Amino acid sequence: MKWALLLLAFLAAPAFAQDDAVRRGQQVYQKWCSPCHAPGASMPGTAALQFHYNGSKPAVLEERTDLTPAMVKGLVRNGVYVMPRFRKTEISDTELDAVAAYLTRKK
Amino acid sequence: MPLPPGLNKTDFADALRQFEQALGKEWVFSSDEDVNLYRDSYSPFWHETEEPIPSAAVAPDGVDQVQRVLKIANAFRIPVWTISTGKNLGYGGSAPQLSGSVVLDLKRMNRILEVSDKNHYALVEPGVSYFDLYRYIQEKGLRVWIDCPDPGWGSLIGNALERGGGYTPLRDHFDAHCGMEIVLANGDVVRTGMGALPNSKTWQQYKYGFGPHVDGIFSQSNFGVITKMGFWLLPEPEAYFSANVTVPRRDDVHQLVEIFAHLANSKIVDGTTGVIDNTAFGPPDPQRAALRVGGSTRALEDYLKEKDLGYWSLDLPFYGPAKVIQAQWEYAKEKFSTILGVRFRDVDSHRFPLSAADLAKIPNPVPLGVPSLTTFAIGGPRSQGHMWFSPIIPMTGQAVLEAQEVFEKAYRELGSPEGALPGFPVWSFFARAFVIIYFIPIEHDVEKNRKNRAVFRSLVKTAAERGWGEYRTHTAFMGDVMAAYSYNNHALLRLHESIKDTLDPNGILAPGKNGIWPRNMRRRA
C-alpha cells in the first residue's frame, strides 16, 4: 500500500507541478498582463488584438487556444507594436514559464 | 553589445566579476539576450547605429548593494544609468543616454516601507510602481488615494524625479514628495529634510528640515541615486464630480482661460484638465478639417454650432465633500456665465469608496487615483511607440492661440509627421502654467524616424524663440532642450556642471542626463 501511494505520488507529481505553474502563471498574468489584456474596449492590448484579428481569434489573451509557450515568451521578451519588452527584474524566467503555462493550458 | 567608453574587454570582464561578487551572478546581466531587454522599446533610432545601447545591467536589492556597485563603477570609471521601474516610455524607456553605460536597475528595490492613512503619506523604494502601491492600499483597506500618471506601471520615485504629473490635487508629483534618501557617487548616504535628524519622527511630514533644501537638484539630474522617497497622499475624498464648459467663439478662449486660471489658482478647481479646441480634436471629420485649413474662423464657429459643439471645451474636475463640490461648481458657473453663449453640462459623478463593479465601468479611472494602462491605446493598434514634445506655455488664451499657430505652422513647413496630432489638449498638469503634450510617432522606419527627430529638434527651437521650454524630454533631445535654457551664456547649465564635478568627479552617474555631462565628456559648441 505504502509503495502504491508513493508510486501514485511519483506519477502525479508532474501534473501537480504543472497545475502549480498554471496557478502561479495566472497570478503573474494578473499582475503584469491583465492591465492591458483584460476584457474591455479600453484595454489597449485587447483592443489591438481585436483590430488585428478582427474576430478571427479571441481578442482576450486568456481565451486563446492557439498560443504556444515560445510565442508567449518571445512576445514578452521582444515586445510587439506598442507593447514594450519586459525585463527579468520584472518577470523572471521562472515567472515567464508560468505565464506561458497558464496561457497555453488546456481550456 | 558595446563596451563602456574607454574600457577594454579584460577590464570590463573584471568589473562584471566584481559586480557579480557584490550582487550575485543572477543579478548581473551581460549576455546580448539579457542586455537587449534594456534597449528603448520606443527608440527613435531603430535600426541606426546612433541607438544608445547599454553594455550590461545590474540589479541591486538594497542600499548597501547600490553603494558596492558605485564603488566598482568609480574604480573602473564605468558610466552607470539608473532606472527605477524602467518604464519611462516616450522619454527613453530603460535605455541610457550614452552607449556602453551599465544600467543600474532598481526594480528589485520594491518595498513599501510605510503608508499612513492618518496623516496621509507613504515611504517607498524606487521599484514600487503605482500599481504596487495601489494594490497594497486596497489590500490593507486604507482610505487614502495615490495620484497616478497615465501609465500605472511607472515608479512613484522615477516619475516624481522626472517631474511627471497626474490628475488629483496632488498631481505635481515632485511637489508632492516629502523626503529623500540618496546614495551619492562616493557612496555616502544622505537623507534630506527631516530625514537628516536621527530617529526623525516627521521625515514624510515636513519637507524642508533645516538649512538649504537640496531635493530639487536630484530631480532630472545625475547627481545621486535615489533609494527612498516619501510622498503625500490624498485622504480618500467623499466625492468626485466633473462638469463641462463650452464656449462658442474662437476669441472666447481669452475669457475662458482667465476665469479658469482664477478658479485653479484659488483652488476652487484643483485637478488636471485640458482646454480642448473642438476644431481639431475628436473623431476624423473631413468637412471640419477642410474648414480648418481653408475656411474662415466664422465658418468654423458656425459649423461647430450646427454640430452642437462649442469652439472650446473645458472639463472641470472637483474632489471633496459633495456639498462643497456642488458649491464650487455653482461658483464656477457664475464666473463663466459672463461669457456670451457659454454652456454647461454635468459629466461624471462618484461617491467613494467605489464598489469593484462600479470601478470596472469607468473606462479611464486614473483621475480617481486608480492606476491604469489605457493611455497606451493613444497611437492606435498599429502604433510602434511614441515620444512626447511637451512645452510649457503661459496659462493665457493668447498663449493657447499663439502655440497652436506656431506649432501648426512648424508642422506644415516641415511636412506634418504622420500621426502627429496638433489638436492635442492644453493641459493643467502643473499649477500656474499650461503644458501641451504633442505625440510624435516612433516607427521601425529609419527615414520616418530621422524626419521626426528633425521635426522634434525644430520644434524645440521654435518654442525657445517664443520663450517656451519643455518640462521633460526624451534622452535623444536632452542636449537640445538644455541648450535652449541658455540665459546668461548657459549659466544654469554651468551651475549644474559645477555641482556635477563636485559630487561626481569621476563622472560615473548617468552622463548626459538632461544635458549634464561630466567634465571629461563635456563638449560645447
XYZ file of C-alpha atoms in Angstrom:
632
model
C 0.000 0.000 0.000
C 2.728 2.414 1.013
C 4.610 1.667 -2.205
C 1.449 2.089 -4.234
C 0.884 5.528 -2.706
C 4.463 6.539 -3.370
C 4.156 5.351 -6.962
C 0.923 7.330 -7.346
C 2.587 10.418 -5.903
C 5.531 9.992 -8.254
C 3.322 9.608 -11.312
C 1.102 12.502 -10.314
C 3.979 14.880 -9.477
C 4.409 16.372 -12.973
C 0.677 17.032 -13.159
C 0.719 18.774 -9.756
C 3.790 20.754 -10.823
C 2.001 21.785 -13.990
C -1.086 22.841 -12.006
C 1.146 24.835 -9.719
C 2.819 26.569 -12.658
C -0.596 27.403 -14.127
C -1.766 28.840 -10.804
C 1.425 30.846 -10.435
C 1.168 31.904 -14.070
C -2.313 33.218 -13.511
C -1.051 35.399 -10.653
C 1.788 36.766 -12.778
C -0.649 37.327 -15.643
C -2.995 39.240 -13.368
C -0.182 41.486 -12.212
C 1.661 42.122 -15.460
C -0.600 41.337 -18.414
C -4.199 41.997 -17.428
C -3.812 45.818 -17.146
C -3.591 45.763 -20.972
C -5.122 42.412 -21.919
C -8.185 42.081 -19.671
C -11.600 42.082 -21.352
C -12.877 45.520 -22.309
C -12.638 48.013 -25.136
C -10.491 50.377 -23.066
C -7.756 47.739 -22.686
C -5.062 48.651 -25.249
C -3.830 45.071 -25.730
C -7.321 43.671 -26.136
C -8.349 46.496 -28.476
C -5.220 45.972 -30.595
C -5.804 42.207 -30.892
C -9.441 42.838 -31.802
C -8.235 45.157 -34.570
C -5.526 42.835 -35.877
C -7.583 39.603 -35.834
C -10.947 41.214 -36.492
C -12.749 38.471 -34.571
C -10.972 35.505 -36.216
C -9.272 34.894 -32.844
C -10.392 35.944 -29.373
C -9.163 39.445 -28.506
C -8.712 38.440 -24.856
C -5.449 36.514 -24.492
C -6.771 34.217 -21.768
C -9.383 32.911 -24.208
C -6.871 31.981 -26.917
C -6.255 28.302 -27.658
C -3.585 28.736 -30.343
C -0.778 30.194 -28.207
C 2.457 28.280 -27.674
C 4.977 28.815 -24.875
C 7.540 30.028 -27.431
C 5.107 32.686 -28.744
C 4.283 33.927 -25.265
C 7.915 34.106 -24.201
C 9.051 35.692 -27.461
C 6.443 38.439 -27.282
C 7.140 39.242 -23.615
C 10.892 39.477 -24.165
C 10.822 41.231 -27.551
C 7.662 43.316 -27.370
C 5.303 43.913 -30.272
C 3.790 47.143 -31.587
C 3.328 49.429 -28.561
C 3.898 46.617 -26.025
C 7.425 47.026 -24.656
C 9.919 44.342 -23.700
C 9.745 43.057 -20.135
C 13.000 42.673 -18.229
C 13.942 39.771 -15.994
C 13.738 42.009 -12.936
C 10.068 42.474 -13.810
C 9.114 38.991 -14.992
C 11.748 36.358 -14.193
C 12.347 33.393 -16.493
C 10.547 31.168 -13.966
C 7.576 33.522 -13.872
C 7.560 33.701 -17.654
C 7.486 29.897 -17.852
C 4.482 30.025 -15.542
C 2.680 32.672 -17.650
C 3.338 30.553 -20.735
C 1.939 27.505 -18.902
C -1.138 29.491 -17.910
C -1.865 30.859 -21.370
C -1.304 27.505 -23.076
C -3.193 25.392 -20.547
C -5.921 23.128 -21.865
C -9.182 25.052 -21.963
C 26.986 44.829 -27.019
C 29.222 47.904 -26.695
C 31.859 48.239 -24.006
C 31.785 51.141 -21.567
C 33.664 54.066 -23.148
C 37.413 53.801 -22.590
C 37.318 50.292 -21.117
C 38.899 47.237 -22.713
C 37.339 43.787 -22.706
C 39.603 42.452 -19.976
C 38.875 45.273 -17.579
C 35.154 45.090 -18.310
C 35.156 41.339 -17.645
C 36.920 42.073 -14.352
C 34.290 44.716 -13.481
C 31.479 42.291 -14.280
C 33.052 39.688 -11.994
C 33.175 42.257 -9.209
C 29.544 43.207 -9.830
C 28.664 39.506 -9.582
C 30.522 39.201 -6.282
C 28.619 42.205 -4.968
C 25.119 41.287 -6.160
C 25.152 37.592 -7.006
C 25.567 36.241 -10.535
C 21.812 36.183 -11.131
C 21.556 39.961 -10.908
C 24.273 40.919 -13.346
C 23.034 40.857 -16.937
C 25.663 40.841 -19.641
C 24.512 38.417 -22.346
C 23.218 40.026 -25.550
C 19.812 38.470 -24.904
C 19.550 39.988 -21.432
C 21.037 43.391 -22.277
C 18.625 43.714 -25.220
C 15.823 43.911 -22.676
C 17.204 47.286 -21.562
C 17.022 48.908 -25.013
C 14.399 51.605 -25.508
C 11.253 49.856 -26.751
C 10.246 53.131 -28.416
C 13.640 54.113 -29.736
C 13.673 56.952 -32.277
C 16.923 55.368 -33.543
C 15.579 51.953 -34.550
C 17.991 50.181 -36.931
C 20.507 53.031 -36.691
C 23.955 52.950 -35.149
C 23.096 56.015 -33.060
C 20.785 53.983 -30.800
C 22.264 54.079 -27.293
C 22.767 50.506 -26.125
C 23.960 49.521 -22.649
C 26.939 47.259 -22.047
C 25.297 45.420 -19.143
C 22.761 45.828 -16.372
C 22.990 45.251 -12.636
C 20.094 44.932 -10.215
C 20.886 45.613 -6.556
C 18.450 44.742 -3.795
C 19.335 47.390 -1.238
C 21.295 50.495 -0.372
C 24.428 48.567 0.556
C 24.452 46.872 -2.839
C 23.950 50.232 -4.592
C 26.994 51.502 -2.691
C 29.025 48.497 -3.801
C 28.001 48.983 -7.441
C 29.054 52.646 -7.341
C 32.381 51.762 -5.734
C 33.149 49.355 -8.586
C 31.916 51.850 -11.193
C 34.214 54.504 -9.712
C 37.169 52.137 -9.714
C 36.693 51.294 -13.407
C 35.238 54.701 -14.460
C 32.123 52.933 -15.763
C 29.099 55.136 -16.548
C 26.001 53.958 -14.726
C 22.451 54.807 -15.884
C 19.844 54.463 -13.134
C 16.284 53.281 -13.788
C 13.502 52.681 -11.273
C 10.830 50.564 -12.979
C 12.314 51.262 -16.426
C 9.001 52.303 -17.931
C 9.865 55.873 -18.889
C 8.428 55.100 -22.322
C 8.292 58.026 -24.697
C 11.256 59.545 -22.858
C 13.881 56.849 -23.360
C 12.483 53.805 -21.542
C 15.177 51.888 -19.692
C 17.990 52.783 -22.105
C 20.871 55.092 -21.243
C 21.848 58.349 -22.881
C 25.367 57.065 -23.524
C 26.080 53.759 -25.259
C 28.131 51.394 -23.152
C 26.650 52.581 -19.844
C 25.765 49.914 -17.300
C 22.090 50.166 -16.375
C 21.539 50.294 -12.624
C 18.124 48.627 -12.449
C 16.408 49.363 -9.119
C 13.263 47.345 -9.859
C 14.134 44.788 -7.166
C 14.120 47.534 -4.549
C 10.345 47.454 -4.398
C 9.498 47.725 -0.722
C 6.590 49.794 0.518
C 8.086 50.900 3.818
C 5.187 52.838 5.309
C 1.722 54.058 4.419
C -0.147 56.306 6.825
C -3.865 56.818 6.417
C -3.896 59.082 9.451
C -1.537 61.750 8.187
C -1.681 60.553 4.566
C 1.794 59.763 3.293
C 3.894 56.858 2.041
C 7.567 55.945 2.030
C 8.676 53.717 -0.841
C 11.660 52.375 -2.733
C 12.281 53.077 -6.449
C 10.971 49.759 -7.750
C 7.477 50.388 -6.333
C 5.024 51.097 -9.148
C 1.706 52.916 -8.902
C 0.012 49.546 -9.363
C 2.036 48.113 -6.441
C 1.139 50.913 -4.041
C -2.500 50.942 -5.124
C -2.829 47.179 -4.557
C -1.153 47.476 -1.161
C -3.561 50.227 -0.089
C -6.564 48.222 -1.302
C -5.411 45.034 0.420
C -4.936 46.873 3.703
C -8.231 48.751 3.324
C -6.579 52.146 3.811
C -8.659 55.207 2.939
C -6.009 57.084 1.012
C -5.561 57.864 -2.680
C -2.416 57.894 -4.691
C -2.083 60.273 -7.617
C -1.214 58.345 -10.784
C 0.270 59.477 -14.061
C -1.365 57.903 -17.116
C 0.904 54.822 -17.225
C 0.353 52.935 -13.950
C 3.431 50.719 -14.235
C 5.747 53.678 -13.644
C 7.689 54.168 -10.438
C 6.492 56.748 -7.920
C 10.098 57.779 -7.434
C 11.052 57.690 -11.113
C 8.013 59.679 -12.186
C 8.424 62.269 -9.454
C 12.129 62.676 -10.255
C 11.207 63.246 -13.897
C 8.598 65.744 -12.603
C 5.647 63.856 -14.030
C 2.043 64.827 -13.438
C -1.271 63.206 -12.581
C -4.834 64.417 -12.101
C -5.865 64.953 -8.483
C -4.959 67.845 -6.166
C -1.592 66.071 -5.635
C -0.910 65.921 -9.363
C 2.509 67.607 -9.347
C 4.450 64.525 -8.317
C 7.740 66.144 -7.426
C 5.938 68.805 -5.436
C 4.037 66.047 -3.588
C 7.210 64.309 -2.395
C 8.463 64.707 1.161
C 11.950 63.494 1.975
C 14.550 61.552 0.015
C 17.319 59.076 0.658
C 20.192 59.477 -1.791
C 23.329 57.455 -2.398
C 25.956 59.861 -3.690
C 28.560 58.831 -6.238
C 31.113 58.396 -3.448
C 28.770 56.005 -1.635
C 27.710 58.420 1.077
C 24.045 58.018 2.062
C 22.161 61.298 2.588
C 18.649 61.771 3.885
C 17.038 65.113 3.098
C 14.593 67.264 5.044
C 13.695 65.902 8.466
C 15.339 62.602 7.485
C 18.700 64.136 8.365
C 17.627 64.029 12.002
C 18.497 60.625 13.506
C 15.270 58.924 14.677
C 13.235 61.611 12.942
C 9.513 61.293 13.518
C 8.480 63.663 10.710
C 10.505 62.674 7.601
C 7.363 62.403 5.471
C 5.502 65.233 7.203
C 7.698 68.311 6.895
C 9.653 68.836 3.695
C 12.399 71.255 4.494
C 14.290 70.186 7.612
C 16.972 72.722 8.415
C 19.302 74.581 6.075
C 19.323 74.504 2.266
C 16.568 72.429 0.711
C 18.512 70.332 -1.767
C 15.895 67.891 -3.071
C 15.372 69.804 -6.315
C 18.884 69.212 -7.598
C 18.300 65.462 -7.527
C 15.345 65.654 -9.950
C 16.029 65.392 -13.691
C 19.698 65.164 -12.814
C 22.659 62.842 -12.429
C 23.919 63.855 -9.005
C 22.911 60.796 -6.979
C 20.917 57.561 -6.838
C 17.603 57.960 -5.017
C 16.832 54.907 -2.911
C 13.823 56.068 -0.888
C 11.283 58.831 -1.208
C 8.256 59.935 0.740
C 5.014 61.072 -0.884
C 1.983 62.846 0.386
C -1.243 61.008 -0.315
C -4.769 62.342 -0.627
C -7.310 61.397 2.036
C -9.985 59.495 0.147
C -12.431 62.237 -0.870
C -16.126 61.863 -0.230
C -16.971 62.558 -3.864
C -15.752 63.396 -7.348
C -17.645 65.449 -9.858
C -16.693 66.676 -13.302
C -18.529 69.139 -15.468
C -18.020 70.555 -18.918
C -17.923 74.164 -20.069
C -18.105 75.102 -23.751
C -17.863 78.500 -25.371
C -18.907 79.259 -28.945
C -16.316 81.619 -30.404
C -12.575 81.388 -31.043
C -11.907 84.615 -29.169
C -13.758 83.309 -26.109
C -10.582 81.420 -25.211
C -9.182 84.546 -23.552
C -12.003 84.839 -21.047
C -12.330 81.059 -20.652
C -8.693 80.664 -19.643
C -8.617 83.773 -17.484
C -11.581 82.535 -15.452
C -10.140 79.020 -15.285
C -6.794 80.379 -14.046
C -8.625 82.306 -11.330
C -10.543 79.210 -10.264
C -7.447 76.993 -10.382
C -5.179 79.417 -8.554
C -7.893 79.851 -5.915
C -8.025 76.027 -5.557
C -11.723 76.055 -6.387
C -10.878 73.738 -9.263
C -7.964 71.573 -8.135
C -7.232 68.859 -10.666
C -5.871 68.358 -14.144
C -7.960 69.375 -17.080
C -7.385 70.259 -20.693
C -8.533 73.120 -22.864
C -9.779 71.405 -25.987
C -10.050 73.002 -29.391
C -13.077 71.339 -30.960
C -11.951 72.379 -34.435
C -9.012 69.993 -34.154
C -9.998 67.376 -31.605
C -12.239 64.344 -31.785
C -13.079 61.754 -34.419
C -11.998 62.435 -38.023
C -14.368 64.852 -39.750
C -13.358 65.766 -43.335
C -15.690 68.774 -43.538
C -14.338 70.249 -40.324
C -10.757 69.511 -41.432
C -11.345 71.305 -44.754
C -12.800 74.306 -42.958
C -9.873 74.342 -40.592
C -7.355 74.613 -43.402
C -9.198 76.820 -45.852
C -12.227 78.252 -44.045
C -12.727 81.378 -42.012
C -12.978 81.466 -38.237
C -16.646 82.420 -38.614
C -17.310 79.406 -40.853
C -15.708 77.103 -38.287
C -17.705 78.666 -35.459
C -20.933 78.224 -37.451
C -20.071 74.608 -38.333
C -19.411 73.703 -34.698
C -22.642 75.426 -33.658
C -24.541 73.305 -36.182
C -22.932 70.226 -34.629
C -23.996 71.434 -31.192
C -20.357 71.764 -30.126
C -18.593 74.742 -28.656
C -15.420 76.084 -30.255
C -13.564 75.457 -26.993
C -14.327 72.824 -24.396
C -13.062 72.533 -20.824
C -13.814 69.822 -18.272
C -13.636 70.873 -14.632
C -12.759 68.211 -12.025
C -13.808 68.610 -8.384
C -12.674 66.456 -5.443
C -14.009 66.685 -1.903
C -17.176 66.708 0.183
C -20.261 66.524 -2.060
C -21.761 69.724 -0.640
C -18.530 71.640 -1.113
C -18.150 70.367 -4.666
C -21.648 71.477 -5.523
C -20.944 74.952 -4.171
C -17.646 75.110 -6.098
C -19.391 74.174 -9.331
C -22.100 76.779 -8.750
C -19.422 79.407 -8.144
C -17.541 78.344 -11.308
C -20.742 78.557 -13.364
C -21.384 82.042 -12.039
C -17.917 83.136 -13.155
C -18.113 81.515 -16.626
C -21.621 82.921 -17.171
C -20.055 86.236 -18.155
C -19.135 84.603 -21.492
C -21.919 85.033 -24.021
C -23.262 81.673 -25.213
C -21.437 79.578 -22.588
C -22.958 76.142 -21.973
C -22.625 73.812 -19.007
C -23.022 70.061 -18.750
C -22.627 67.632 -15.862
C -20.255 64.844 -16.924
C -19.348 62.411 -14.178
C -20.173 61.911 -10.521
C -18.907 59.347 -7.997
C -19.060 58.696 -4.270
C -16.258 56.788 -2.536
C -15.347 54.103 -1.871
C -16.433 52.716 -5.223
C -17.524 49.108 -5.474
C -15.434 46.869 -7.732
C -18.383 46.647 -10.122
C -18.725 50.439 -10.360
C -14.990 50.864 -10.793
C -14.971 48.345 -13.651
C -17.495 50.508 -15.523
C -15.128 53.504 -15.639
C -13.106 53.437 -18.879
C -10.237 55.545 -17.548
C -10.011 55.509 -13.738
C -6.702 57.418 -13.495
C -8.301 60.733 -12.367
C -9.813 58.739 -9.492
C -6.411 57.661 -8.218
C -6.616 54.207 -9.794
C -3.635 53.203 -11.946
C -4.272 52.024 -15.478
C -2.577 51.493 -18.843
C -5.457 52.686 -21.012
C -3.298 55.551 -22.263
C -1.307 53.121 -24.414
C -4.208 52.984 -26.862
C -3.327 56.563 -27.791
C -1.460 55.813 -31.015
C -3.963 53.235 -32.251
C -3.478 49.484 -32.746
C -0.679 49.861 -35.296
C 1.382 52.154 -33.102
C 5.004 51.106 -32.612
C 5.731 53.705 -29.975
C 5.895 57.398 -29.475
C 7.772 60.257 -27.934
C 6.414 63.444 -26.482
C 7.157 67.060 -27.285
C 5.919 68.903 -24.211
C 6.424 72.661 -23.983
C 5.255 74.711 -21.020
C 3.302 77.791 -22.094
C 1.615 80.592 -20.111
C -1.890 79.952 -18.765
C -3.487 82.561 -21.027
C -5.803 82.411 -24.006
C -3.273 84.401 -26.011
C -0.609 81.747 -25.408
C -3.008 78.954 -26.370
C -3.756 80.634 -29.716
C -0.124 81.513 -30.305
C 1.074 77.978 -29.536
C -1.487 76.484 -31.901
C -0.477 78.862 -34.651
C 3.265 78.451 -34.150
C 3.344 74.665 -33.848
C 0.895 74.051 -36.664
C 2.924 76.314 -38.914
C 6.065 74.421 -37.938
C 4.360 71.113 -38.747
C 3.227 72.374 -42.126
C 6.617 73.751 -43.056
C 8.384 70.576 -42.029
C 5.855 68.274 -43.610
C 3.459 67.102 -40.932
C 4.810 63.914 -39.373
C 2.415 61.075 -39.895
C 0.304 60.527 -36.817
C 1.245 63.758 -35.106
C -1.788 65.495 -33.711
C -1.531 69.270 -33.389
C -5.007 69.329 -31.831
C -3.923 67.835 -28.530
C -5.356 69.447 -25.389
C -3.573 72.141 -23.473
C -3.173 70.599 -20.031
C -3.135 71.924 -16.479
C -0.906 69.186 -15.047
C 1.010 71.821 -13.133
C -0.060 74.940 -11.272
C 0.036 78.346 -12.950
C 1.165 77.244 -16.444
C -0.154 75.033 -19.220
C 1.694 72.174 -20.854
C 0.944 70.880 -24.331
C 1.915 67.260 -24.876
C 2.335 66.524 -28.571
C 2.509 62.935 -29.734
C 5.318 62.176 -32.167
C 5.246 58.623 -33.520
C 8.135 56.162 -33.494
C 8.322 53.543 -36.211
C 10.650 50.812 -37.369
C 11.397 53.024 -40.349
C 14.738 54.814 -40.442
C 13.690 57.622 -42.767
C 10.491 58.442 -40.890
C 12.328 58.479 -37.579
C 15.075 60.720 -38.974
C 12.451 63.125 -40.250
C 10.564 63.108 -36.960
C 13.768 63.729 -34.999
C 14.432 66.737 -37.206
C 10.870 67.923 -36.620
C 11.329 67.487 -32.887
C 14.563 69.494 -32.816
C 12.984 72.200 -34.884
C 10.007 72.385 -32.513
C 12.361 72.786 -29.549
C 13.968 75.777 -31.282
C 10.633 77.210 -32.378
C 9.364 77.001 -28.807
C 12.509 78.586 -27.395
C 12.226 81.526 -29.783
C 8.814 82.213 -28.212
C 10.093 81.840 -24.654
C 8.615 78.371 -24.129
C 10.645 75.385 -22.913
C 9.997 71.663 -22.479
C 9.305 70.374 -18.980
C 10.883 66.997 -19.774
C 12.169 65.254 -22.852
C 13.348 62.031 -24.464
C 17.013 61.162 -23.929
C 17.584 61.817 -27.647
C 16.836 65.527 -27.188
C 18.116 66.274 -23.693
C 21.067 68.231 -25.048
C 18.837 70.234 -27.388
C 16.391 71.181 -24.655
C 19.052 72.040 -22.092
C 20.810 74.178 -24.729
C 17.616 76.223 -25.059
C 17.735 77.150 -21.353
C 20.638 79.424 -22.187
C 20.126 82.639 -20.182
C 23.425 84.428 -19.469
C 25.616 82.160 -21.521
C 24.118 78.935 -20.165
C 24.614 79.972 -16.544
C 22.155 77.349 -15.271
C 23.906 74.529 -17.111
C 27.266 75.791 -15.858
C 25.907 75.662 -12.303
C 24.698 72.098 -12.898
C 28.134 71.208 -14.183
C 29.831 72.694 -11.119
C 27.623 70.569 -8.883
C 28.268 67.540 -11.093
C 32.024 67.963 -10.896
C 31.886 68.260 -7.122
C 29.521 65.403 -6.369
C 30.651 63.013 -9.089
C 34.238 63.834 -10.022
C 34.723 60.589 -11.961
C 31.547 61.269 -13.940
C 30.063 57.820 -13.399
C 26.415 58.781 -12.831
C 24.240 58.965 -15.956
C 26.496 61.036 -18.239
C 24.401 63.264 -20.476
C 21.241 63.076 -18.375
C 19.276 66.269 -19.086
C 22.279 67.634 -20.974
C 24.610 67.459 -17.963
C 27.919 65.819 -18.879
C 30.844 65.148 -16.591
C 33.970 67.222 -17.192
C 35.801 64.508 -19.141
C 32.945 64.158 -21.649
C 31.890 67.773 -21.904
C 31.831 69.314 -25.315
C 30.136 72.599 -26.054
C 29.895 74.273 -29.419
